[in-house]
C-alpha positions as protocol buffer text, in pm:
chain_id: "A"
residue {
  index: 1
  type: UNK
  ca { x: 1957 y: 3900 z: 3032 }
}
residue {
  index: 2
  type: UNK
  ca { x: 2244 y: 3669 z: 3094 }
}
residue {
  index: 3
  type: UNK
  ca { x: 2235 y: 3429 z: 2878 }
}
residue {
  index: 4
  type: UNK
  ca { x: 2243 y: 2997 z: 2984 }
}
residue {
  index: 5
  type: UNK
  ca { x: 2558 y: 2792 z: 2887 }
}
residue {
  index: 6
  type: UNK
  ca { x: 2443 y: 2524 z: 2648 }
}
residue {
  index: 7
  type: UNK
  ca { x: 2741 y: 2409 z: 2493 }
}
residue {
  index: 8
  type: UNK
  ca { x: 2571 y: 2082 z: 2371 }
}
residue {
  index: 9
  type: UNK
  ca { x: 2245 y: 2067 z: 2224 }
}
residue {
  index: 10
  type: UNK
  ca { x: 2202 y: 1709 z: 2398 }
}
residue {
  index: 11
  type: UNK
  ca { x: 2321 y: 1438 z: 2618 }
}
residue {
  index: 12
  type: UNK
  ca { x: 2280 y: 1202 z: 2382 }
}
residue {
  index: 13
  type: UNK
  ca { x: 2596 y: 1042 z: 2255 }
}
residue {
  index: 14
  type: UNK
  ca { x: 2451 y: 994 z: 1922 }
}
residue {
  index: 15
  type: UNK
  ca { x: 2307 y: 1328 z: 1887 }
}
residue {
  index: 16
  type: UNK
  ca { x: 2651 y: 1470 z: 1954 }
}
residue {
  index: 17
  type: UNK
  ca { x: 2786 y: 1309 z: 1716 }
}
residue {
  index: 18
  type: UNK
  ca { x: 2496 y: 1431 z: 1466 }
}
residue {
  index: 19
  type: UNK
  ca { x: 2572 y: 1767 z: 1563 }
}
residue {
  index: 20
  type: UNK
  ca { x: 2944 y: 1757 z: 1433 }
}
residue {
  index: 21
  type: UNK
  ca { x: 2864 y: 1575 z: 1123 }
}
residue {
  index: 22
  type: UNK
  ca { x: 2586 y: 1836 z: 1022 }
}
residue {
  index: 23
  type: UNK
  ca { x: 2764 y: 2194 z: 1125 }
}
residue {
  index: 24
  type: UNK
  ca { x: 3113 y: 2047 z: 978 }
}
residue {
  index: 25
  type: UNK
  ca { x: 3109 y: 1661 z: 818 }
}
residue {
  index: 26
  type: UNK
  ca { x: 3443 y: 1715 z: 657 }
}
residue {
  index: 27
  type: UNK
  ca { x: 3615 y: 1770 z: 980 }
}
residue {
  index: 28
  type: UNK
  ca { x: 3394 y: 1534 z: 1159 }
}
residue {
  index: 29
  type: UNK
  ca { x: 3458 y: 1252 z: 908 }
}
residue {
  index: 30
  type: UNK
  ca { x: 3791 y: 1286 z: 862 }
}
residue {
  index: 31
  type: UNK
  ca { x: 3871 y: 1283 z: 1266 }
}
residue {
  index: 32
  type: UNK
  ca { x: 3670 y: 1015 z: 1334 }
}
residue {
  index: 33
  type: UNK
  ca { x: 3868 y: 816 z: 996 }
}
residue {
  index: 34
  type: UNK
  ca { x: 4218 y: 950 z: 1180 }
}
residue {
  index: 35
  type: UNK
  ca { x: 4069 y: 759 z: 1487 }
}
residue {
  index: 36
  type: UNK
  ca { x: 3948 y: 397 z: 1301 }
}
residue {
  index: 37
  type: UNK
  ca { x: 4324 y: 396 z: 1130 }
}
residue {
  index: 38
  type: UNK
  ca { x: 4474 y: 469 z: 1483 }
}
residue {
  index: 39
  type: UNK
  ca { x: 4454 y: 100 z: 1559 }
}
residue {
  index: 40
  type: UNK
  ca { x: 4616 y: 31 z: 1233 }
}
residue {
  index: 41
  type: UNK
  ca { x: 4908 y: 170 z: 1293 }
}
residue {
  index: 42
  type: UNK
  ca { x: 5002 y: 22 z: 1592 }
}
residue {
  index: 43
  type: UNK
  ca { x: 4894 y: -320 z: 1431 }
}
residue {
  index: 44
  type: UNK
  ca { x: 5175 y: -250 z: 1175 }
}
residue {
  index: 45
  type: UNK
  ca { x: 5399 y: -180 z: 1423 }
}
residue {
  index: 46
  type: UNK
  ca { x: 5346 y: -496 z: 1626 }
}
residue {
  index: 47
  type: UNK
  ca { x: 5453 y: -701 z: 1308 }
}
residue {
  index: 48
  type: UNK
  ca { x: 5727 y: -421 z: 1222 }
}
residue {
  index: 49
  type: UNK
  ca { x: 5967 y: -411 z: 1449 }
}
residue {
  index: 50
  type: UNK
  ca { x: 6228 y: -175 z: 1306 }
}
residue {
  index: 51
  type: UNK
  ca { x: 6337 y: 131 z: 1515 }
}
residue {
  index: 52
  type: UNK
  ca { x: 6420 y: 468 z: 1406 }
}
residue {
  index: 53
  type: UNK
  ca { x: 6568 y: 737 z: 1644 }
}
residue {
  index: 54
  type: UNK
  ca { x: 6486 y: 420 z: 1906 }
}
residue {
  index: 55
  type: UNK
  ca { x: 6158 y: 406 z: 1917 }
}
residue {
  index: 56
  type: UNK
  ca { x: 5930 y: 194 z: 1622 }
}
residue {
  index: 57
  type: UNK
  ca { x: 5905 y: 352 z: 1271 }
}
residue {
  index: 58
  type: UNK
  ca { x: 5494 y: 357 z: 1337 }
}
residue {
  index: 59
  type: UNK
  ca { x: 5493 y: 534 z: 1697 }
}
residue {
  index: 60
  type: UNK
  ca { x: 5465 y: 882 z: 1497 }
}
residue {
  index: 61
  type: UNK
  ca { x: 5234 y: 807 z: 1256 }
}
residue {
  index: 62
  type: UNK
  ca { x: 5026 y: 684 z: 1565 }
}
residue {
  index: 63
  type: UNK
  ca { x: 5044 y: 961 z: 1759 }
}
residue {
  index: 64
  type: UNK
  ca { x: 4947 y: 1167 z: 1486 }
}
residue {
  index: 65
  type: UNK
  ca { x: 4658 y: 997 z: 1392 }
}
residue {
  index: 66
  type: UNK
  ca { x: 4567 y: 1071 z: 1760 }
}
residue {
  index: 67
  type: UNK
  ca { x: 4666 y: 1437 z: 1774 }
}
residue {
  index: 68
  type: UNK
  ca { x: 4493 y: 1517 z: 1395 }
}
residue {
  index: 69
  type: UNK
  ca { x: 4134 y: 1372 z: 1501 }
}
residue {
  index: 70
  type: UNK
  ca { x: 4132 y: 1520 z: 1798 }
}
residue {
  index: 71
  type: UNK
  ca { x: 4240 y: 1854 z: 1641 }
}
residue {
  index: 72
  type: UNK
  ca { x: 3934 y: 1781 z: 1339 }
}
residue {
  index: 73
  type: UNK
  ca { x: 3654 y: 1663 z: 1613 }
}
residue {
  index: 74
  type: UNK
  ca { x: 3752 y: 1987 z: 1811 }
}
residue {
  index: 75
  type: UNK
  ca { x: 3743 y: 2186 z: 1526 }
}
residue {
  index: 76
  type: UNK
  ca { x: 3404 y: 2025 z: 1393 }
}
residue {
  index: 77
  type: UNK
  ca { x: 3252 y: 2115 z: 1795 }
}
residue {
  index: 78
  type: UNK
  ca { x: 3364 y: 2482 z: 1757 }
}
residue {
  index: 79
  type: UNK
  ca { x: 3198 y: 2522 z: 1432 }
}
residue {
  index: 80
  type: UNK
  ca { x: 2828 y: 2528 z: 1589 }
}
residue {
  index: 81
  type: UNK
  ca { x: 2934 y: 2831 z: 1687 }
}
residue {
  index: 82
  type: UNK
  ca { x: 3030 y: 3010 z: 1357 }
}
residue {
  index: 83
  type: UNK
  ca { x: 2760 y: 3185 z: 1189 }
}
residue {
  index: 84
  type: UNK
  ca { x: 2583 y: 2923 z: 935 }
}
residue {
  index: 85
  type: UNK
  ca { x: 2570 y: 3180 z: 651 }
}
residue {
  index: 86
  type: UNK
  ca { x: 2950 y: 3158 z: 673 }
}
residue {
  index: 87
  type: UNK
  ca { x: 3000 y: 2802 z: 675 }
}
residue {
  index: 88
  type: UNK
  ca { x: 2785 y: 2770 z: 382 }
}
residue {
  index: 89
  type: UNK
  ca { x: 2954 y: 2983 z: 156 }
}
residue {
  index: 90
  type: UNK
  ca { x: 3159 y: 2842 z: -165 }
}
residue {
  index: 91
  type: UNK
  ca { x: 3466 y: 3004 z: -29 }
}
residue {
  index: 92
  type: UNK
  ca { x: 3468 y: 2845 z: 324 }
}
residue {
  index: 93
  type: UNK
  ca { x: 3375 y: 2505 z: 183 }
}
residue {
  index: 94
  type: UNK
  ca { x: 3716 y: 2528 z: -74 }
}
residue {
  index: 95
  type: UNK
  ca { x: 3900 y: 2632 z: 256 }
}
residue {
  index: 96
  type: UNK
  ca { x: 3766 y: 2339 z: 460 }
}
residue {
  index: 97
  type: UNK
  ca { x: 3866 y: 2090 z: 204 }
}
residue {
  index: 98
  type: UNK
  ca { x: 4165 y: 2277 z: 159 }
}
residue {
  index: 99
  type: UNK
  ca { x: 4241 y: 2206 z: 511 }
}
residue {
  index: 100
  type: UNK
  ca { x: 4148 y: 1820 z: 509 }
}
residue {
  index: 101
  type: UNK
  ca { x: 4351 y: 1775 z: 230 }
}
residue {
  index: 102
  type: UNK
  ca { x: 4651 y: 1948 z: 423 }
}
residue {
  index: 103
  type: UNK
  ca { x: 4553 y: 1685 z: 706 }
}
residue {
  index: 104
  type: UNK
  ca { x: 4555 y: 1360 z: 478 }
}
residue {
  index: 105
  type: UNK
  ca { x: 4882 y: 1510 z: 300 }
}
residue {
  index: 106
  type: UNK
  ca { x: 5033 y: 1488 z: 638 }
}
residue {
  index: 107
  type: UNK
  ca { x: 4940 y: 1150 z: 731 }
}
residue {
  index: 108
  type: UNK
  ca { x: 5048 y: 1013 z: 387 }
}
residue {
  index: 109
  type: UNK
  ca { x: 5400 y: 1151 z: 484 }
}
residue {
  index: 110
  type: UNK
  ca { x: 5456 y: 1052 z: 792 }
}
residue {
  index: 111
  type: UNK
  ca { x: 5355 y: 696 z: 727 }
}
residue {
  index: 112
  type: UNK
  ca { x: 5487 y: 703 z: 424 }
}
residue {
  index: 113
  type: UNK
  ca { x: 5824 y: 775 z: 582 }
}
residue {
  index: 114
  type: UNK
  ca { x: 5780 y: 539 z: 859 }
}
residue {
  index: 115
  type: UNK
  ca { x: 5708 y: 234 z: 621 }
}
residue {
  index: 116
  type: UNK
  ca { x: 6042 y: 320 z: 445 }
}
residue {
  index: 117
  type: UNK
  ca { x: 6189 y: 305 z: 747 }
}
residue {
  index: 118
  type: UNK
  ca { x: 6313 y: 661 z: 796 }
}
residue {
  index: 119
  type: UNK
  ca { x: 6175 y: 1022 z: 940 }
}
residue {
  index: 120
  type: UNK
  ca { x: 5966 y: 1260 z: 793 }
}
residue {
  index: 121
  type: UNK
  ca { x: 6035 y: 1601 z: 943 }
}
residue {
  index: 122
  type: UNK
  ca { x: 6410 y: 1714 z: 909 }
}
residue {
  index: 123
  type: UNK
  ca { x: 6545 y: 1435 z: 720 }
}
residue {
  index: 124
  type: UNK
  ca { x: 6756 y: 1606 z: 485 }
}
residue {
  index: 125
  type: UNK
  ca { x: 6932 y: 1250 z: 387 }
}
residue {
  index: 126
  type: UNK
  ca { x: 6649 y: 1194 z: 117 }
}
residue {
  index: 127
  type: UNK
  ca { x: 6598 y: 1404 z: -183 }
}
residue {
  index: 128
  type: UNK
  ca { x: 6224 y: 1365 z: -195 }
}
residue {
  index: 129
  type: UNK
  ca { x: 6166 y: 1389 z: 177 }
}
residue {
  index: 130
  type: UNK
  ca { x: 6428 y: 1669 z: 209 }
}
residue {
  index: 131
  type: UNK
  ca { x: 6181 y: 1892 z: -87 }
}
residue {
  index: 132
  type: UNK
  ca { x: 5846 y: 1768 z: 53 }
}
residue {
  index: 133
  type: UNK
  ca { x: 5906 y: 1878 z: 397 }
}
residue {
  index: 134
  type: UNK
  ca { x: 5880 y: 2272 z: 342 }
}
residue {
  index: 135
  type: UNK
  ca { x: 5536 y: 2192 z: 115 }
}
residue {
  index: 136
  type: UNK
  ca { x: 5430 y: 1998 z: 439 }
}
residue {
  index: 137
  type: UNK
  ca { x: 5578 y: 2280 z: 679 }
}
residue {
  index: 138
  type: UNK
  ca { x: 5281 y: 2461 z: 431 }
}
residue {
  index: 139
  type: UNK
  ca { x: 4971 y: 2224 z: 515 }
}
residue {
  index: 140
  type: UNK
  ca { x: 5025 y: 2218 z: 841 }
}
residue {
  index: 141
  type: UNK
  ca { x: 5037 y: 2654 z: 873 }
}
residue {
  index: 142
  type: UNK
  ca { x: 4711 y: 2586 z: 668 }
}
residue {
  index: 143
  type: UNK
  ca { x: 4537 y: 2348 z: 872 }
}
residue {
  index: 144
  type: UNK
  ca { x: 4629 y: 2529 z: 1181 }
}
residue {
  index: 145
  type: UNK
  ca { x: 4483 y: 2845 z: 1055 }
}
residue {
  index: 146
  type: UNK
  ca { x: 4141 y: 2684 z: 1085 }
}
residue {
  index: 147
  type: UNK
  ca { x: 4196 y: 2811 z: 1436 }
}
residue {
  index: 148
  type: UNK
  ca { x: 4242 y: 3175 z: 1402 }
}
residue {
  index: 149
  type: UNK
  ca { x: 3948 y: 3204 z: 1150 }
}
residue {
  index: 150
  type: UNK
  ca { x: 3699 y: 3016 z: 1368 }
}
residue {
  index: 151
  type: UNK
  ca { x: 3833 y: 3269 z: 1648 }
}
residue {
  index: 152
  type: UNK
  ca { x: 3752 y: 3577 z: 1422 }
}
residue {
  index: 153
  type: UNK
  ca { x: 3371 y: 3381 z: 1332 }
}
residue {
  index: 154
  type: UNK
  ca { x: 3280 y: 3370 z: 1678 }
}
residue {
  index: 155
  type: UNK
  ca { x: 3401 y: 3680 z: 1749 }
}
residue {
  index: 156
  type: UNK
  ca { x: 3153 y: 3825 z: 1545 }
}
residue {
  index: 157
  type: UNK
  ca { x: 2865 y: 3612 z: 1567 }
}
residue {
  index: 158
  type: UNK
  ca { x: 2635 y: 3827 z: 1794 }
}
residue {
  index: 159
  type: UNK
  ca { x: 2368 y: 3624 z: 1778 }
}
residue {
  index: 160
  type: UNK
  ca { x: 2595 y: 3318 z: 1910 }
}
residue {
  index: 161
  type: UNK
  ca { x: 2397 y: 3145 z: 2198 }
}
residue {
  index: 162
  type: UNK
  ca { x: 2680 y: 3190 z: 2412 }
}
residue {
  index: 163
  type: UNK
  ca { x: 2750 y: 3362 z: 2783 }
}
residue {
  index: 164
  type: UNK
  ca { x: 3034 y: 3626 z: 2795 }
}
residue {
  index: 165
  type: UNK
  ca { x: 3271 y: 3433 z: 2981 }
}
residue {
  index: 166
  type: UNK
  ca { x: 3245 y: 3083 z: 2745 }
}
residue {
  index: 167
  type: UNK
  ca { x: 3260 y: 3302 z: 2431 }
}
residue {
  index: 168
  type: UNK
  ca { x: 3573 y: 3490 z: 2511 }
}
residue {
  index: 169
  type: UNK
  ca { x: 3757 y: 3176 z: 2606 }
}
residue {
  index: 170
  type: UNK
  ca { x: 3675 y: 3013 z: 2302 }
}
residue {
  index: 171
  type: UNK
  ca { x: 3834 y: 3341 z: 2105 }
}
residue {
  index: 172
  type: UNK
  ca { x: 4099 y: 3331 z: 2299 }
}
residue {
  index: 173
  type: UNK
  ca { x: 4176 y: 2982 z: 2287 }
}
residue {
  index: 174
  type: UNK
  ca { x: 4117 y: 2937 z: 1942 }
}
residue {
  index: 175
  type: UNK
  ca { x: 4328 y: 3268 z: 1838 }
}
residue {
  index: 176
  type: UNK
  ca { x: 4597 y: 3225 z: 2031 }
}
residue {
  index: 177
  type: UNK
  ca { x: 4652 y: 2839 z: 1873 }
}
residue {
  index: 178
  type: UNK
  ca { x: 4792 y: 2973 z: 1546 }
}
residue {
  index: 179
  type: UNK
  ca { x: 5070 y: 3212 z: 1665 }
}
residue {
  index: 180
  type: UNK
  ca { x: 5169 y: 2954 z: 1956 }
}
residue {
  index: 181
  type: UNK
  ca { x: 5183 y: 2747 z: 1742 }
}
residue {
  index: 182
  type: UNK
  ca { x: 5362 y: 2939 z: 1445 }
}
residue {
  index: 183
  type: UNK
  ca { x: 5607 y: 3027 z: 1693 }
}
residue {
  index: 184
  type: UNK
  ca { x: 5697 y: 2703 z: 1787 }
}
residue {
  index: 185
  type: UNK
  ca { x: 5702 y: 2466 z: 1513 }
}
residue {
  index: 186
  type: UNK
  ca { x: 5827 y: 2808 z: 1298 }
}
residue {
  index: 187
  type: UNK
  ca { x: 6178 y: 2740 z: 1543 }
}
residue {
  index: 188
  type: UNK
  ca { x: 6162 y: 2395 z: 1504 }
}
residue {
  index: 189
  type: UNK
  ca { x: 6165 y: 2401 z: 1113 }
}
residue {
  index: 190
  type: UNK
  ca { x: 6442 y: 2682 z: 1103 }
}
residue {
  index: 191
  type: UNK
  ca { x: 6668 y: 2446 z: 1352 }
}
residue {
  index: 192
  type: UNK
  ca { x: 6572 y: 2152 z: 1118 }
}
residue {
  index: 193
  type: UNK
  ca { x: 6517 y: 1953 z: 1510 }
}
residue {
  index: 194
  type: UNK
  ca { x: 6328 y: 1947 z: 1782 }
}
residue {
  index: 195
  type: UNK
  ca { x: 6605 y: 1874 z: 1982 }
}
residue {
  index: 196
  type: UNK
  ca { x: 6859 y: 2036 z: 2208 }
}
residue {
  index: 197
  type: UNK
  ca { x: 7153 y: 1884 z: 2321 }
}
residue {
  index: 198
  type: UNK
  ca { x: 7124 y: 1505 z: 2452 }
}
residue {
  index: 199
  type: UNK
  ca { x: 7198 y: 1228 z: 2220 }
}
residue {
  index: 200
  type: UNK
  ca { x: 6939 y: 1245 z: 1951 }
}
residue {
  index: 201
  type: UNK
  ca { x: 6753 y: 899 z: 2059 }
}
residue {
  index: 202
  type: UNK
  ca { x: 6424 y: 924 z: 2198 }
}
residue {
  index: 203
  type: UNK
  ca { x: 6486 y: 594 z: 2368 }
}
residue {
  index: 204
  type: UNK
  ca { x: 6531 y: 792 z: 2690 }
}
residue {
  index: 205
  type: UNK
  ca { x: 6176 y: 948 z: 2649 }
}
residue {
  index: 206
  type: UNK
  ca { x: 5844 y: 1049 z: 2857 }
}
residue {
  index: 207
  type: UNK
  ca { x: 5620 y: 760 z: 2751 }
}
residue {
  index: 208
  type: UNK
  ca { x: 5359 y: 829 z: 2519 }
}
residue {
  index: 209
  type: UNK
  ca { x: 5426 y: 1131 z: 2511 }
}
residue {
  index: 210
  type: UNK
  ca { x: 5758 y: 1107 z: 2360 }
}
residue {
  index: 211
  type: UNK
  ca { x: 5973 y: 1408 z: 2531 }
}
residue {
  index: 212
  type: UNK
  ca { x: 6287 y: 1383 z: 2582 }
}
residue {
  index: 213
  type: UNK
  ca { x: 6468 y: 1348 z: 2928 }
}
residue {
  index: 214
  type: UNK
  ca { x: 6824 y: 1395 z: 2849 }
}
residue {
  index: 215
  type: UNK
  ca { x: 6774 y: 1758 z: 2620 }
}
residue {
  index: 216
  type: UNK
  ca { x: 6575 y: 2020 z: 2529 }
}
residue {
  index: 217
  type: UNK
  ca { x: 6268 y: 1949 z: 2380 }
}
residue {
  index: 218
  type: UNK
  ca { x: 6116 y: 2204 z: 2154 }
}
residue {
  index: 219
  type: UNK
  ca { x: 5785 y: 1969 z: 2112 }
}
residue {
  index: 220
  type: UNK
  ca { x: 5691 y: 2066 z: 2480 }
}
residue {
  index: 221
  type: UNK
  ca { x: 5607 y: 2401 z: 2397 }
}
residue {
  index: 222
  type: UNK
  ca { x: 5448 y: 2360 z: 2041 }
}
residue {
  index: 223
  type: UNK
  ca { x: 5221 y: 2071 z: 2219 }
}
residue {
  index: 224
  type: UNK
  ca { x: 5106 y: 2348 z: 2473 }
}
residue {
  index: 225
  type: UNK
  ca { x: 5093 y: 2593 z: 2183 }
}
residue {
  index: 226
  type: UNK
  ca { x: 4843 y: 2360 z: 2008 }
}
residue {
  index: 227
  type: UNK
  ca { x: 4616 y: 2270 z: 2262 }
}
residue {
  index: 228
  type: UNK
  ca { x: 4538 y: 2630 z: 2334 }
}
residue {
  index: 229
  type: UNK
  ca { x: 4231 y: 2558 z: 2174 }
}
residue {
  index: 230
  type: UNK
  ca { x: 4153 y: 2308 z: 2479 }
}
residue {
  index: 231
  type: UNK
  ca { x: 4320 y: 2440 z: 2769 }
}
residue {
  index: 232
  type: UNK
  ca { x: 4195 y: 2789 z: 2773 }
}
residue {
  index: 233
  type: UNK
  ca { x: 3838 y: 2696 z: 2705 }
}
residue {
  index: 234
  type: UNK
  ca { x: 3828 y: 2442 z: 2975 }
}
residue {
  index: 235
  type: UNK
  ca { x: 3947 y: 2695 z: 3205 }
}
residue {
  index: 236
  type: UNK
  ca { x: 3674 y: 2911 z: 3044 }
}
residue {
  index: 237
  type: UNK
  ca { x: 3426 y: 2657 z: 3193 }
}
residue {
  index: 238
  type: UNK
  ca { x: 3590 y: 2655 z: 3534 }
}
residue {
  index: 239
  type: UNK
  ca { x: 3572 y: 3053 z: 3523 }
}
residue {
  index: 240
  type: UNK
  ca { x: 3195 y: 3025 z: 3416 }
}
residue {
  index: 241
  type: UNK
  ca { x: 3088 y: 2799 z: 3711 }
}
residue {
  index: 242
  type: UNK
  ca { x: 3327 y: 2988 z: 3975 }
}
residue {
  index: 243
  type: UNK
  ca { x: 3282 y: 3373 z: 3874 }
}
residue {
  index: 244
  type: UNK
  ca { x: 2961 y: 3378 z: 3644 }
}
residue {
  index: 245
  type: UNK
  ca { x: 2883 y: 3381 z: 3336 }
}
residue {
  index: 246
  type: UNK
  ca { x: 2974 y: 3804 z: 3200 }
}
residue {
  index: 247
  type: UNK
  ca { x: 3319 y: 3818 z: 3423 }
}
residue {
  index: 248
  type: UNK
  ca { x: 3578 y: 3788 z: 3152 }
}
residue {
  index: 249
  type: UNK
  ca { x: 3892 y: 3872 z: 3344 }
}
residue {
  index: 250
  type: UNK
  ca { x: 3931 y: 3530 z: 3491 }
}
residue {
  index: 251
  type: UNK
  ca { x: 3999 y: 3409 z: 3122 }
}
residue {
  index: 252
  type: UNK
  ca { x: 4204 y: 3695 z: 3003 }
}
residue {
  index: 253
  type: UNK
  ca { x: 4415 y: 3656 z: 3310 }
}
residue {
  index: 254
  type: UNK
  ca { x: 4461 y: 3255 z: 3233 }
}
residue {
  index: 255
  type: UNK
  ca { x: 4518 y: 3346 z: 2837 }
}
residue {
  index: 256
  type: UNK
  ca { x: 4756 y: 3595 z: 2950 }
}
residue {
  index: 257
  type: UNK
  ca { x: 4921 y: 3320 z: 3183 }
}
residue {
  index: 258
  type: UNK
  ca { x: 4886 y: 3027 z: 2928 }
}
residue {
  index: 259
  type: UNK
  ca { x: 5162 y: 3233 z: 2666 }
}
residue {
  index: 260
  type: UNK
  ca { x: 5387 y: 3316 z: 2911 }
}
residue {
  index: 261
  type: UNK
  ca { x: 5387 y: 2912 z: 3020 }
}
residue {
  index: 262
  type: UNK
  ca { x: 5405 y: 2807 z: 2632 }
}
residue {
  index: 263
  type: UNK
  ca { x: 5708 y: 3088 z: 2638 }
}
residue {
  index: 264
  type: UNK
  ca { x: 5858 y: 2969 z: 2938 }
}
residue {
  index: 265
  type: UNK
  ca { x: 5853 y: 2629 z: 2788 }
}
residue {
  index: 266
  type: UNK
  ca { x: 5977 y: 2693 z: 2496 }
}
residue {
  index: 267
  type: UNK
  ca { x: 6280 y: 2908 z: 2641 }
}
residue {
  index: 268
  type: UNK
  ca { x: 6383 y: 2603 z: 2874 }
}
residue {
  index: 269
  type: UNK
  ca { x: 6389 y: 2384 z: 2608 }
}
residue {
  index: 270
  type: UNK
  ca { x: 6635 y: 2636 z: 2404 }
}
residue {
  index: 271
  type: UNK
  ca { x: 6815 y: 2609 z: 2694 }
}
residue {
  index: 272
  type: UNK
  ca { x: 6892 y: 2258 z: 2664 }
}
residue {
  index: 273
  type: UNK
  ca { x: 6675 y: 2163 z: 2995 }
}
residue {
  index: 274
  type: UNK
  ca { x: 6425 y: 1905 z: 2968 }
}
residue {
  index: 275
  type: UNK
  ca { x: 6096 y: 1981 z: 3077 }
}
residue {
  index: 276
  type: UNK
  ca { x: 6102 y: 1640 z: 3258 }
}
């Protein structure tokens, strides 16, 4: 018997949120903290007005208040779907806190950096922030592992409440997270810059986003890489309502072309070409 997508055990705003904060309240808390102090940071940086690189010191610690919640809230949605006996074990609950600590580390040191007035990742100018970045280079592997072992929880949840089509996206795009992601902040680290060619400014930039228009831009690829976790399952949703519920190929076909555009990405912006 095929079984019925029910990704959401309710309509109800309120209820969803329930949901998260009962199958993962670490994650759930913590995003939805990442999202309150969102605010604050651009508050700060209305009243601060220094620049760095071109652009106002709190613009990254903004954007990765943004990126971190949404990454934690994501995370805390997925875990519904890994076996409870799992997530209550002493072992996972040491590794979740691990990981929310990793998360918090990282927001300390980016704004901590951006209310000195300088960067956090690849500033080799200053000592401290020159021997803290490979520690943080650390967290952030850790906190994006989250990814590969919810992928390998699903995976083998068989009595998962979910059709063929939904589950294999969500393995897929939660696997594939990790090594996309590995691979492209891994190149970033070892160039100490996520820039190639241009002037080193991101005054010139796509806005919000940040990108850069007049180089390469290695942060193209590594934000594809990360939102694997989104893209692939969306498109598992798509597949679901378009080819039914037990064809998988659709997916593996859209995982398969979802690398190769994180690759392709990736290789432009070694090139020197911006993406935009």
């Amino acid at each position: 018997m095929t079984k019925s997508l029910t990704l959401a055990p309710s309509s109800d705003v309120f209820s969803g949120l329930n949901r998260l904060r009962h199958d993962e309240p670490g994650f759930a808390i913590t995003g939805f903290l990442l999202a309150l102090a969102t605010p604050l940071f651009l508050a700060a940086g209305s009243v601060d007005d220094r620049l760095h690189l071109g652009i106002n010191n709190w613009d990254k610690p903004a954007k990765f208040a943004v990126a971190l919640s949404i990454y934690l809230i994501t995370l805390a949605f997925f875990a519904r779907y890994v076996p409870a006996s799992f997530r209550q074990k002493t072992g996972y609950k040491i590794y979740s806190a691990s990981v929310m600590f990793a998360v918090i580390a990282e927001m300390i040191w980016i704004g901590g950096a951006a209310a000195y007035g300088t960067s956090s990742h690849f500033n080799t100018e200053i000592p401290v922030l020159a021997a803290i970045y490979p520690v943080m280079g650390a967290f952030a592997t850790l906190l994006t592992s989250a990814c590969a072992v919810y992928a390998v929880q699903i995976y083998r949840n068989k009595t998962v409440e979910l059709p063929p089509t939904i589950k294999t996206a969500f393995v897929a795009g939660l696997g594939l997270t990790l090594p996309l992601t590995l691979m492209t902040a891994g190149t970033m680290s070892g160039m100490n810059s996520h820039a190639v060619g241009g002037t080193g400014l991101d005054t010139n930039s796509v806005t919000l986003i940040g990108w850069l228009r007049d180089a390469g831009d290695l942060r193209v690829g590594h934000f594809f890489a990360t939102h694997a976790l989104h893209g692939i399952p969306l498109a598992g949703l798509a597949s679901y309502f378009m080819f039914g519920a037990n064809t998988i190929w659709p997916v593996l076909a859209f995982s398969a072309m979802y690398c190769a555009f994180v690759v392709f990405t990736f290789v432009q912006a070694l090139q020197g070409v911006p993406f935009f």
